[in-house]
Amino acid sequence: MSGMKPADPPFEHLAIARSVLLEPYGLDETHLGAALSEIFRHRVDYADLYFQFTRSEGWSLEEGIVKSGSFSIDQGVGVRAVSGDKTAFAYSDVIGADALMSAARAARTIASRGAGRVKVAGALTPAAGRSLYRADDPIPRLDAAAKVALLERAERMARARDPRIRQVMAGLAAEYDVVLVARSDGLIAADVRPLVRVSVTVIAEQGGRREQGHSGGGGRFDLGYFDDARLGRYVDEAVHSALTNLDARPAPAGTMTVVLGPGWPGVLLHEAVGHGLEGDFNRKRSSVFAGRIGQRVASKGVTVVDDGTLPDRRGSLNIDDEGNPSQRNVLIEDGVLKGYLQDTLNARLMKVPVTGNGRRESFAHLPMPRMTNTYMLNGQRDPAEIIASVDRGLYAVNFGGGQVDITNGKFVFSASEAWWVENGKLQYPVKGATIIGNGPDALTRVTMIGNDMQLDAGIGVCGKDGQSVPVGVGQPTLRIEALTVGGTA
């Protein structure tokens, strides 16, 4: 079979991006090339243009009443020039030939100390790409009344589950993001990124005690993804968590065995290990993992990957925000450190390949190395066998917030649902458990890895240097020895 199919993903995305970001403003590739050439009137190593159009919508319901509805459109272009390890950046929320040239002139001011060996390519060539999700706007799939009705159904379901449910809050968010990248090496690439999410929070009350539970999910779908069966699962999880916490006792404190459940508890992996494997921290040698490629950093059996190529996942991308195709990157293999996550700048300075992890919050931000979907691969153990192996310890089913200091790997996480385990059996739920440890150290204390790897439901947001991006996490059930648990007992 020969010839190009009309729906070849990179060309479909490029056609959409041209129609949204260039043609309405009288721009074409000639203008993009001229802007890049303007930057290269001084000596720079690399330059790129990042156009973006984002339409987003959010609804929230509380006590059966729509508490807020928001709708926004944001668009603009960011212009970057790189010389050595220095970066100049300018952006405009106006798209047009004059604004583009003005931003290009502002960005080229860095160039006085550039190497001057790189010339801007004469013509822009479409990049290869893939199609991990549909290039449709998810927002029009349901009208306003149907969106509110969806949240009302979630509330009715929650109240019907148990008379102790006193309060229900439900939220819905949808986003349509179109990006176009033009680079001085002659590449032009585009992506069309839908993103949806539903959240359900319930408060249960019994005997004057109030506890809450939370659930939700989403991904790169349209709003038709949230059928009643899926909504029902979110509601069940939130209600179960709240009712479980009504019976929770104060958490014990001390050094103990901790079993982490599958799925969202992988956020501990994301924080404790993932950030430390981002290229910028390792180039600057501020990460505890700096200079340790090829060394054992985790127990045997521990394999951690960052994979931006999973279909429809919240953290997935057809291309990163520098136009490079996303990849599946093995970071730790059988306990040995294999590599870091790289954007263009850090890869060039470290003399290693890019990994498709250059990400930015918007056209008004600089890209940097960021995670996509970060998870640990399966082991051999049955999860029931792992819990049965624990004499005394904690089983953490779900986590709330957490944070890490990447310079030393220390992390703190609060468990939103956890159980005390004794003699291999779950005894009772506990409240107020905080897990404290050191990421690289904790990975060497993994003694059992389950065969039940799950990815999270599609709720992750990662912050770094003031920028937020959607991400995914995941892991199988894990047994980790001698973690510090801060409790309330």
Short mmCIF file of C-alpha atoms in Angstrom, two decimals:
data_model
loop_
_atom_site.label_atom_id
_atom_site.label_comp_id
_atom_site.label_asym_id
_atom_site.label_seq_id
_atom_site.Cartn_x
_atom_site.Cartn_y
_atom_site.Cartn_z
CA MET A 1 0.00 0.00 0.00
CA SER A 2 1.46 3.39 -0.94
CA GLY A 3 0.51 7.00 -0.52
CA MET A 4 -0.26 9.00 2.60
CA LYS A 5 -3.55 8.48 4.40
CA PRO A 6 -5.49 11.76 4.91
CA ALA A 7 -5.68 11.15 8.69
CA ASP A 8 -1.95 10.51 9.18
CA PRO A 9 -1.71 11.79 12.80
CA PRO A 10 1.11 14.32 12.56
CA PHE A 11 -0.44 15.90 9.48
CA GLU A 12 -3.95 15.92 10.97
CA HIS A 13 -2.63 17.62 14.10
CA LEU A 14 -0.64 20.10 12.02
CA ALA A 15 -3.69 20.93 9.90
CA ILE A 16 -5.78 21.59 13.03
CA ALA A 17 -3.01 23.69 14.58
CA ARG A 18 -2.60 25.76 11.42
CA SER A 19 -6.35 26.40 11.28
CA VAL A 20 -6.50 27.44 14.97
CA LEU A 21 -3.15 29.14 15.57
CA LEU A 22 -1.85 30.51 12.25
CA GLU A 23 -4.47 31.07 9.56
CA PRO A 24 -6.87 33.28 11.60
CA TYR A 25 -3.95 35.68 12.19
CA GLY A 26 -2.60 35.73 8.64
CA LEU A 27 0.43 33.60 9.56
CA ASP A 28 2.07 30.73 7.73
CA GLU A 29 5.39 28.87 7.86
CA THR A 30 7.12 31.76 6.07
CA HIS A 31 6.43 34.04 9.04
CA LEU A 32 7.68 31.39 11.48
CA GLY A 33 10.91 31.00 9.51
CA ALA A 34 11.36 34.77 9.43
CA ALA A 35 10.96 35.01 13.21
CA LEU A 36 13.52 32.26 13.76
CA SER A 37 15.91 33.97 11.33
CA GLU A 38 15.46 37.24 13.23
CA ILE A 39 16.67 35.51 16.41
CA PHE A 40 19.69 34.15 14.52
CA ARG A 41 20.84 37.60 13.47
CA HIS A 42 22.82 37.18 16.70
CA ARG A 43 24.73 34.04 17.53
CA VAL A 44 22.56 31.49 19.31
CA ASP A 45 22.68 27.69 19.49
CA TYR A 46 18.99 26.97 19.23
CA ALA A 47 15.62 28.68 19.08
CA ASP A 48 11.98 27.69 19.01
CA LEU A 49 8.47 29.11 18.80
CA TYR A 50 5.63 27.60 20.84
CA PHE A 51 2.07 28.54 19.86
CA GLN A 52 -0.83 27.46 22.06
CA PHE A 53 -4.62 27.72 22.17
CA THR A 54 -6.39 26.39 25.27
CA ARG A 55 -10.13 26.30 25.89
CA SER A 56 -11.13 25.09 29.34
CA GLU A 57 -14.33 24.69 31.31
CA GLY A 58 -15.09 23.73 34.89
CA TRP A 59 -18.23 23.06 36.91
CA SER A 60 -18.69 22.33 40.61
CA LEU A 61 -21.75 21.21 42.53
CA GLU A 62 -22.29 21.32 46.28
CA GLU A 63 -25.49 20.52 48.20
CA GLY A 64 -27.27 20.08 44.89
CA ILE A 65 -26.42 23.62 43.80
CA VAL A 66 -24.02 24.70 41.07
CA LYS A 67 -21.43 26.58 43.15
CA SER A 68 -19.22 27.63 40.26
CA GLY A 69 -18.93 27.47 36.50
CA SER A 70 -15.93 28.72 34.61
CA PHE A 71 -15.05 29.05 30.96
CA SER A 72 -11.79 30.43 29.61
CA ILE A 73 -9.82 30.77 26.41
CA ASP A 74 -6.09 31.39 26.58
CA GLN A 75 -3.74 31.70 23.63
CA GLY A 76 -0.36 33.08 22.74
CA VAL A 77 3.17 32.35 21.58
CA GLY A 78 6.42 31.85 23.50
CA VAL A 79 9.77 32.54 21.80
CA ARG A 80 12.96 31.01 23.19
CA ALA A 81 16.62 31.47 22.27
CA VAL A 82 19.31 29.27 23.85
CA SER A 83 23.01 30.05 23.96
CA GLY A 84 25.19 27.66 25.93
CA ASP A 85 23.40 27.18 29.24
CA LYS A 86 21.67 30.58 29.04
CA THR A 87 18.11 31.03 27.84
CA ALA A 88 16.24 34.13 26.73
CA PHE A 89 12.47 33.94 26.62
CA ALA A 90 9.71 36.28 25.53
CA TYR A 91 6.01 35.64 25.08
CA SER A 92 2.92 37.38 23.80
CA ASP A 93 -0.75 36.66 24.39
CA VAL A 94 -1.40 38.29 21.02
CA ILE A 95 -0.79 36.13 17.96
CA GLY A 96 0.19 37.97 14.78
CA ALA A 97 3.16 38.82 12.59
CA ASP A 98 4.09 42.00 14.50
CA ALA A 99 3.81 40.38 17.94
CA LEU A 100 5.84 37.38 16.76
CA MET A 101 8.69 39.53 15.42
CA SER A 102 8.65 41.70 18.54
CA ALA A 103 9.00 38.62 20.76
CA ALA A 104 11.74 37.25 18.49
CA ARG A 105 13.74 40.50 18.80
CA ALA A 106 13.34 40.44 22.57
CA ALA A 107 14.56 36.84 22.77
CA ARG A 108 17.65 37.35 20.62
CA THR A 109 19.17 39.77 23.15
CA ILE A 110 20.82 36.81 24.87
CA ALA A 111 22.95 36.03 21.87
CA SER A 112 26.08 38.10 22.44
CA ARG A 113 28.00 35.08 23.79
CA GLY A 114 26.56 32.34 21.59
CA ALA A 115 28.67 29.81 19.75
CA GLY A 116 27.34 30.98 16.40
CA ARG A 117 27.92 27.67 14.61
CA VAL A 118 24.26 26.77 14.12
CA LYS A 119 22.18 28.30 11.37
CA VAL A 120 18.41 28.33 11.24
CA ALA A 121 17.09 25.77 8.76
CA GLY A 122 15.78 27.11 5.49
CA ALA A 123 12.45 25.28 5.45
CA LEU A 124 10.22 23.77 8.13
CA THR A 125 9.58 20.01 7.82
CA PRO A 126 6.67 18.27 9.59
CA ALA A 127 7.83 15.91 12.33
CA ALA A 128 6.76 12.31 12.62
CA GLY A 129 4.25 11.74 15.37
CA ARG A 130 1.69 9.37 16.75
CA SER A 131 -1.95 9.37 17.73
CA LEU A 132 -2.39 8.28 21.34
CA TYR A 133 -5.76 10.02 21.78
CA ARG A 134 -8.50 11.54 19.64
CA ALA A 135 -7.95 15.07 18.38
CA ASP A 136 -11.47 16.19 19.35
CA ASP A 137 -12.64 19.04 21.54
CA PRO A 138 -14.23 17.29 24.57
CA ILE A 139 -16.17 20.35 25.75
CA PRO A 140 -19.11 20.37 23.23
CA ARG A 141 -19.77 16.63 23.74
CA LEU A 142 -22.28 17.57 26.50
CA ASP A 143 -24.23 20.80 26.77
CA ALA A 144 -24.32 22.81 30.01
CA ALA A 145 -27.51 21.13 31.26
CA ALA A 146 -26.05 17.66 30.66
CA LYS A 147 -22.84 18.57 32.51
CA VAL A 148 -24.79 19.74 35.55
CA ALA A 149 -27.00 16.63 35.33
CA LEU A 150 -23.89 14.43 35.39
CA LEU A 151 -22.77 16.02 38.66
CA GLU A 152 -26.30 15.77 40.09
CA ARG A 153 -26.30 12.02 39.29
CA ALA A 154 -23.04 11.62 41.19
CA GLU A 155 -24.54 13.39 44.20
CA ARG A 156 -27.71 11.27 44.16
CA MET A 157 -25.66 8.09 43.91
CA ALA A 158 -23.52 9.08 46.90
CA ARG A 159 -26.47 10.00 49.12
CA ALA A 160 -28.23 6.76 48.21
CA ARG A 161 -25.22 4.65 49.24
CA ASP A 162 -25.46 5.33 52.98
CA PRO A 163 -27.56 7.54 55.30
CA ARG A 164 -24.39 8.74 57.03
CA ILE A 165 -23.36 10.72 53.92
CA ARG A 166 -24.07 14.32 54.92
CA GLN A 167 -22.44 16.33 52.19
CA VAL A 168 -21.41 15.74 48.58
CA MET A 169 -19.21 17.88 46.36
CA ALA A 170 -18.69 16.99 42.70
CA GLY A 171 -16.60 18.69 40.07
CA LEU A 172 -16.03 18.39 36.34
CA ALA A 173 -13.23 19.87 34.25
CA ALA A 174 -12.59 19.69 30.50
CA GLU A 175 -9.85 21.17 28.36
CA TYR A 176 -9.00 21.42 24.66
CA ASP A 177 -5.35 22.27 24.03
CA VAL A 178 -3.79 22.86 20.60
CA VAL A 179 -0.02 23.42 20.38
CA LEU A 180 2.38 24.06 17.52
CA VAL A 181 6.19 24.05 17.79
CA ALA A 182 8.56 25.46 15.14
CA ARG A 183 12.27 25.00 15.72
CA SER A 184 15.48 26.42 14.31
CA ASP A 185 16.60 22.93 13.22
CA GLY A 186 13.75 22.98 10.70
CA LEU A 187 11.20 20.86 12.53
CA ILE A 188 7.54 21.82 12.85
CA ALA A 189 5.21 19.71 14.96
CA ALA A 190 1.76 19.97 16.50
CA ASP A 191 -0.46 18.21 19.00
CA VAL A 192 -4.15 18.37 19.85
CA ARG A 193 -4.75 17.40 23.48
CA PRO A 194 -8.14 16.77 25.05
CA LEU A 195 -8.29 16.34 28.84
CA VAL A 196 -11.24 15.63 31.14
CA ARG A 197 -11.63 14.93 34.85
CA VAL A 198 -14.43 14.29 37.36
CA SER A 199 -13.96 14.46 41.14
CA VAL A 200 -16.27 13.36 43.94
CA THR A 201 -15.81 14.27 47.62
CA VAL A 202 -18.17 13.09 50.35
CA ILE A 203 -18.42 13.86 54.06
CA ALA A 204 -19.84 11.19 56.35
CA GLU A 205 -21.02 11.80 59.92
CA GLN A 206 -21.59 9.39 62.78
CA GLY A 207 -21.86 10.14 66.49
CA GLY A 208 -20.67 13.71 66.01
CA ARG A 209 -17.56 12.61 64.08
CA ARG A 210 -17.11 13.75 60.51
CA GLU A 211 -14.74 12.20 57.95
CA GLN A 212 -14.29 12.68 54.23
CA GLY A 213 -13.51 10.49 51.26
CA HIS A 214 -12.42 11.47 47.79
CA SER A 215 -12.27 9.84 44.38
CA GLY A 216 -12.30 10.69 40.70
CA GLY A 217 -10.54 10.16 37.43
CA GLY A 218 -10.24 11.06 33.80
CA GLY A 219 -7.83 11.16 30.90
CA ARG A 220 -7.51 12.28 27.30
CA PHE A 221 -11.10 11.47 26.33
CA ASP A 222 -14.30 13.41 25.79
CA LEU A 223 -16.99 13.73 28.45
CA GLY A 224 -18.78 10.62 27.16
CA TYR A 225 -16.15 8.69 29.14
CA PHE A 226 -18.08 9.38 32.35
CA ASP A 227 -20.97 6.92 32.03
CA ASP A 228 -23.04 5.89 35.05
CA ALA A 229 -20.93 2.78 35.69
CA ARG A 230 -17.74 4.87 35.95
CA LEU A 231 -19.43 7.55 38.05
CA GLY A 232 -20.70 4.77 40.31
CA ARG A 233 -17.17 3.48 40.85
CA TYR A 234 -15.92 6.94 41.81
CA VAL A 235 -18.84 7.34 44.23
CA ASP A 236 -18.27 3.88 45.76
CA GLU A 237 -14.58 4.64 46.36
CA ALA A 238 -15.29 8.04 47.95
CA VAL A 239 -18.07 6.67 50.18
CA HIS A 240 -16.00 3.64 51.19
CA SER A 241 -13.08 5.87 52.17
CA ALA A 242 -15.23 8.23 54.25
CA LEU A 243 -17.06 5.39 56.07
CA THR A 244 -13.78 3.56 56.70
CA ASN A 245 -12.30 6.68 58.27
CA LEU A 246 -15.31 6.98 60.61
CA ASP A 247 -14.02 3.82 62.31
CA ALA A 248 -10.34 4.80 62.19
CA ARG A 249 -8.25 4.80 65.35
CA PRO A 250 -5.19 6.99 65.96
CA ALA A 251 -2.23 5.79 63.88
CA PRO A 252 0.75 4.25 65.69
CA ALA A 253 4.13 5.94 65.38
CA GLY A 254 7.60 4.50 64.95
CA THR A 255 9.78 2.60 62.50
CA MET A 256 7.86 -0.24 60.89
CA THR A 257 7.12 -2.32 57.82
CA VAL A 258 4.85 -0.43 55.40
CA VAL A 259 2.84 -2.03 52.60
CA LEU A 260 1.79 0.39 49.86
CA GLY A 261 -1.32 -0.45 47.85
CA PRO A 262 -1.36 -0.44 44.03
CA GLY A 263 -2.17 2.52 41.80
CA TRP A 264 -2.27 6.03 43.28
CA PRO A 265 0.25 5.25 46.10
CA GLY A 266 2.76 5.38 43.21
CA VAL A 267 2.64 9.13 43.88
CA LEU A 268 5.24 8.35 46.55
CA LEU A 269 7.48 6.93 43.81
CA HIS A 270 6.80 10.01 41.66
CA GLU A 271 7.85 12.40 44.42
CA ALA A 272 10.57 10.41 46.16
CA VAL A 273 12.34 9.13 43.03
CA GLY A 274 10.92 10.70 39.86
CA HIS A 275 11.84 14.33 40.50
CA GLY A 276 15.36 13.29 41.45
CA LEU A 277 15.76 11.67 38.01
CA GLU A 278 14.93 14.82 36.02
CA GLY A 279 17.87 15.98 33.92
CA ASP A 280 18.19 19.57 35.16
CA PHE A 281 18.74 18.51 38.77
CA ASN A 282 21.35 15.96 37.68
CA ARG A 283 23.19 18.31 35.32
CA LYS A 284 23.49 20.78 38.20
CA ARG A 285 24.37 17.84 40.51
CA SER A 286 21.72 18.91 43.02
CA SER A 287 19.99 15.49 42.92
CA VAL A 288 21.00 12.57 45.13
CA PHE A 289 21.03 10.50 41.90
CA ALA A 290 23.62 12.71 40.12
CA GLY A 291 26.52 10.75 38.62
CA ARG A 292 25.07 7.38 39.58
CA ILE A 293 24.14 5.91 36.15
CA GLY A 294 24.95 2.19 36.18
CA GLN A 295 24.93 1.98 39.97
CA ARG A 296 22.47 0.00 42.10
CA VAL A 297 19.98 2.45 43.59
CA ALA A 298 17.12 0.08 44.47
CA SER A 299 16.40 -3.51 45.46
CA LYS A 300 16.60 -6.20 42.79
CA GLY A 301 13.26 -6.48 40.99
CA VAL A 302 12.57 -2.73 41.15
CA THR A 303 12.05 -1.41 37.59
CA VAL A 304 10.74 2.14 37.16
CA VAL A 305 9.68 3.59 33.81
CA ASP A 306 8.39 6.93 32.62
CA ASP A 307 6.11 6.34 29.63
CA GLY A 308 4.47 9.18 27.73
CA THR A 309 3.13 6.81 25.05
CA LEU A 310 0.24 5.12 26.92
CA PRO A 311 -3.02 5.64 24.98
CA ASP A 312 -5.54 8.10 26.45
CA ARG A 313 -3.63 8.54 29.73
CA ARG A 314 -3.62 11.87 31.56
CA GLY A 315 0.18 12.13 31.50
CA SER A 316 0.61 11.03 27.87
CA LEU A 317 1.67 13.25 24.96
CA ASN A 318 2.02 12.66 21.22
CA ILE A 319 4.90 15.14 21.27
CA ASP A 320 6.45 16.95 24.20
CA ASP A 321 6.38 20.75 24.39
CA GLU A 322 9.57 21.00 22.32
CA GLY A 323 8.20 18.93 19.42
CA ASN A 324 10.02 15.69 20.32
CA PRO A 325 7.98 12.46 20.26
CA SER A 326 7.16 11.10 23.71
CA GLN A 327 8.95 7.87 24.68
CA ARG A 328 8.98 4.97 27.09
CA ASN A 329 12.08 5.58 29.19
CA VAL A 330 13.45 2.96 31.59
CA LEU A 331 14.87 4.91 34.54
CA ILE A 332 15.70 2.08 36.94
CA GLU A 333 16.01 -1.53 35.73
CA ASP A 334 16.19 -4.39 38.23
CA GLY A 335 17.46 -1.90 40.81
CA VAL A 336 20.15 -0.29 38.59
CA LEU A 337 19.95 3.38 37.52
CA LYS A 338 19.73 3.54 33.71
CA GLY A 339 19.04 7.16 32.84
CA TYR A 340 17.46 10.53 33.46
CA LEU A 341 14.51 12.42 31.95
CA GLN A 342 15.74 15.02 29.47
CA ASP A 343 14.57 18.09 27.60
CA THR A 344 16.56 19.61 24.72
CA LEU A 345 18.69 22.02 26.76
CA ASN A 346 19.82 19.56 29.44
CA ALA A 347 20.32 16.71 26.95
CA ARG A 348 22.60 18.91 24.83
CA LEU A 349 24.64 20.08 27.82
CA MET A 350 24.91 16.53 29.22
CA LYS A 351 25.66 15.14 25.72
CA VAL A 352 22.88 12.53 25.88
CA PRO A 353 19.75 11.97 23.72
CA VAL A 354 16.52 13.83 24.44
CA THR A 355 13.84 11.59 26.01
CA GLY A 356 10.68 13.50 25.04
CA ASN A 357 10.20 15.00 28.51
CA GLY A 358 10.40 18.74 27.77
CA ARG A 359 7.17 20.12 29.26
CA ARG A 360 5.77 23.54 30.09
CA GLU A 361 2.57 24.73 31.74
CA SER A 362 1.77 27.11 28.88
CA PHE A 363 3.17 29.33 26.11
CA ALA A 364 4.14 31.80 28.85
CA HIS A 365 6.52 29.32 30.51
CA LEU A 366 9.89 27.80 29.67
CA PRO A 367 10.10 24.03 29.10
CA MET A 368 12.02 21.84 31.53
CA PRO A 369 12.42 18.09 32.13
CA ARG A 370 9.21 16.71 33.62
CA MET A 371 7.63 13.31 34.18
CA THR A 372 4.71 11.94 32.13
CA ASN A 373 3.32 8.61 33.45
CA THR A 374 5.81 7.24 35.99
CA TYR A 375 5.32 3.77 37.42
CA MET A 376 6.96 0.62 38.77
CA LEU A 377 6.58 -2.64 36.88
CA ASN A 378 5.05 -5.83 38.28
CA GLY A 379 6.81 -8.34 40.47
CA GLN A 380 5.82 -11.94 41.21
CA ARG A 381 4.00 -11.80 44.55
CA ASP A 382 0.29 -12.12 45.23
CA PRO A 383 -0.84 -8.98 47.13
CA ALA A 384 -2.64 -11.11 49.74
CA GLU A 385 0.64 -12.93 50.36
CA ILE A 386 2.41 -9.61 50.93
CA ILE A 387 -0.09 -8.48 53.60
CA ALA A 388 -0.04 -11.96 55.18
CA SER A 389 3.75 -11.67 55.55
CA VAL A 390 3.56 -8.64 57.87
CA ASP A 391 3.76 -9.29 61.65
CA ARG A 392 3.18 -5.67 62.66
CA GLY A 393 2.98 -2.75 60.27
CA LEU A 394 0.96 -0.31 58.21
CA TYR A 395 -0.97 -0.91 54.99
CA ALA A 396 -1.38 2.41 53.14
CA VAL A 397 -4.22 2.17 50.63
CA ASN A 398 -4.38 5.79 49.54
CA PHE A 399 -2.45 9.02 49.91
CA GLY A 400 -3.30 12.68 50.20
CA GLY A 401 -0.52 15.20 49.77
CA GLY A 402 3.23 14.75 49.82
CA GLN A 403 6.47 16.59 49.22
CA VAL A 404 10.15 15.86 48.66
CA ASP A 405 13.49 17.63 48.92
CA ILE A 406 15.34 16.47 45.78
CA THR A 407 18.74 17.47 47.19
CA ASN A 408 18.60 14.74 49.83
CA GLY A 409 15.62 12.61 48.73
CA LYS A 410 13.67 13.09 51.97
CA PHE A 411 9.89 12.79 51.59
CA VAL A 412 6.79 13.21 53.75
CA PHE A 413 3.40 11.74 52.79
CA SER A 414 0.04 11.69 54.52
CA ALA A 415 -2.08 8.56 54.13
CA SER A 416 -5.76 9.28 53.52
CA GLU A 417 -6.69 5.63 54.06
CA ALA A 418 -4.51 3.19 56.00
CA TRP A 419 -4.86 0.03 58.10
CA TRP A 420 -2.96 -1.45 61.03
CA VAL A 421 -1.71 -4.93 60.17
CA GLU A 422 -0.93 -7.55 62.81
CA ASN A 423 -0.20 -11.25 62.40
CA GLY A 424 -0.74 -10.93 58.65
CA LYS A 425 -4.30 -9.56 58.95
CA LEU A 426 -5.87 -6.12 58.59
CA GLN A 427 -6.95 -5.19 62.14
CA TYR A 428 -8.52 -1.73 61.93
CA PRO A 429 -8.28 1.49 59.93
CA VAL A 430 -6.00 4.22 61.28
CA LYS A 431 -6.12 7.98 60.90
CA GLY A 432 -3.35 10.55 60.77
CA ALA A 433 -0.54 8.31 59.49
CA THR A 434 2.38 10.19 57.95
CA ILE A 435 5.07 8.26 56.10
CA ILE A 436 8.53 9.78 56.33
CA GLY A 437 11.60 8.52 54.54
CA ASN A 438 14.34 9.00 52.00
CA GLY A 439 13.47 8.07 48.41
CA PRO A 440 16.73 6.38 47.32
CA ASP A 441 17.00 4.67 50.71
CA ALA A 442 13.38 3.49 50.65
CA LEU A 443 13.89 1.88 47.22
CA THR A 444 16.67 -0.28 48.68
CA ARG A 445 14.26 -1.48 51.39
CA VAL A 446 11.66 -2.93 48.99
CA THR A 447 11.45 -6.63 49.87
CA MET A 448 8.27 -7.80 48.08
CA ILE A 449 6.72 -6.59 44.80
CA GLY A 450 3.15 -7.52 43.89
CA ASN A 451 1.81 -8.73 40.55
CA ASP A 452 -1.11 -6.25 40.59
CA MET A 453 0.36 -3.10 38.99
CA GLN A 454 -2.27 -0.41 38.47
CA LEU A 455 -2.10 3.09 37.09
CA ASP A 456 -3.97 5.84 38.92
CA ALA A 457 -7.46 6.77 37.78
CA GLY A 458 -6.29 9.96 36.04
CA ILE A 459 -6.10 12.66 38.70
CA GLY A 460 -2.43 13.62 39.00
CA VAL A 461 -1.10 17.16 38.81
CA CYS A 462 2.63 17.75 39.27
CA GLY A 463 4.17 21.02 40.39
CA LYS A 464 7.75 22.11 39.74
CA ASP A 465 9.24 25.62 39.81
CA GLY A 466 5.75 27.12 39.89
CA GLN A 467 4.53 25.19 36.82
CA SER A 468 1.78 22.56 36.94
CA VAL A 469 1.30 19.78 34.35
CA PRO A 470 -0.95 16.68 34.23
CA VAL A 471 0.83 13.41 35.07
CA GLY A 472 0.12 9.75 35.81
CA VAL A 473 1.53 7.42 38.47
CA GLY A 474 1.28 3.73 39.24
CA GLN A 475 2.76 0.72 40.98
CA PRO A 476 1.95 -2.77 42.25
CA THR A 477 1.52 -3.57 45.96
CA LEU A 478 4.93 -3.08 47.67
CA ARG A 479 6.38 -4.16 50.99
CA ILE A 480 9.02 -1.71 52.28
CA GLU A 481 11.01 -2.31 55.48
CA ALA A 482 11.77 0.15 58.26
CA LEU A 483 9.98 3.28 57.13
CA THR A 484 9.25 5.94 59.74
CA VAL A 485 5.55 6.42 60.44
CA GLY A 486 4.50 9.57 62.23
CA GLY A 487 1.18 8.89 63.94
CA THR A 488 -1.34 10.40 66.29
CA ALA A 489 -1.29 7.64 68.90
#
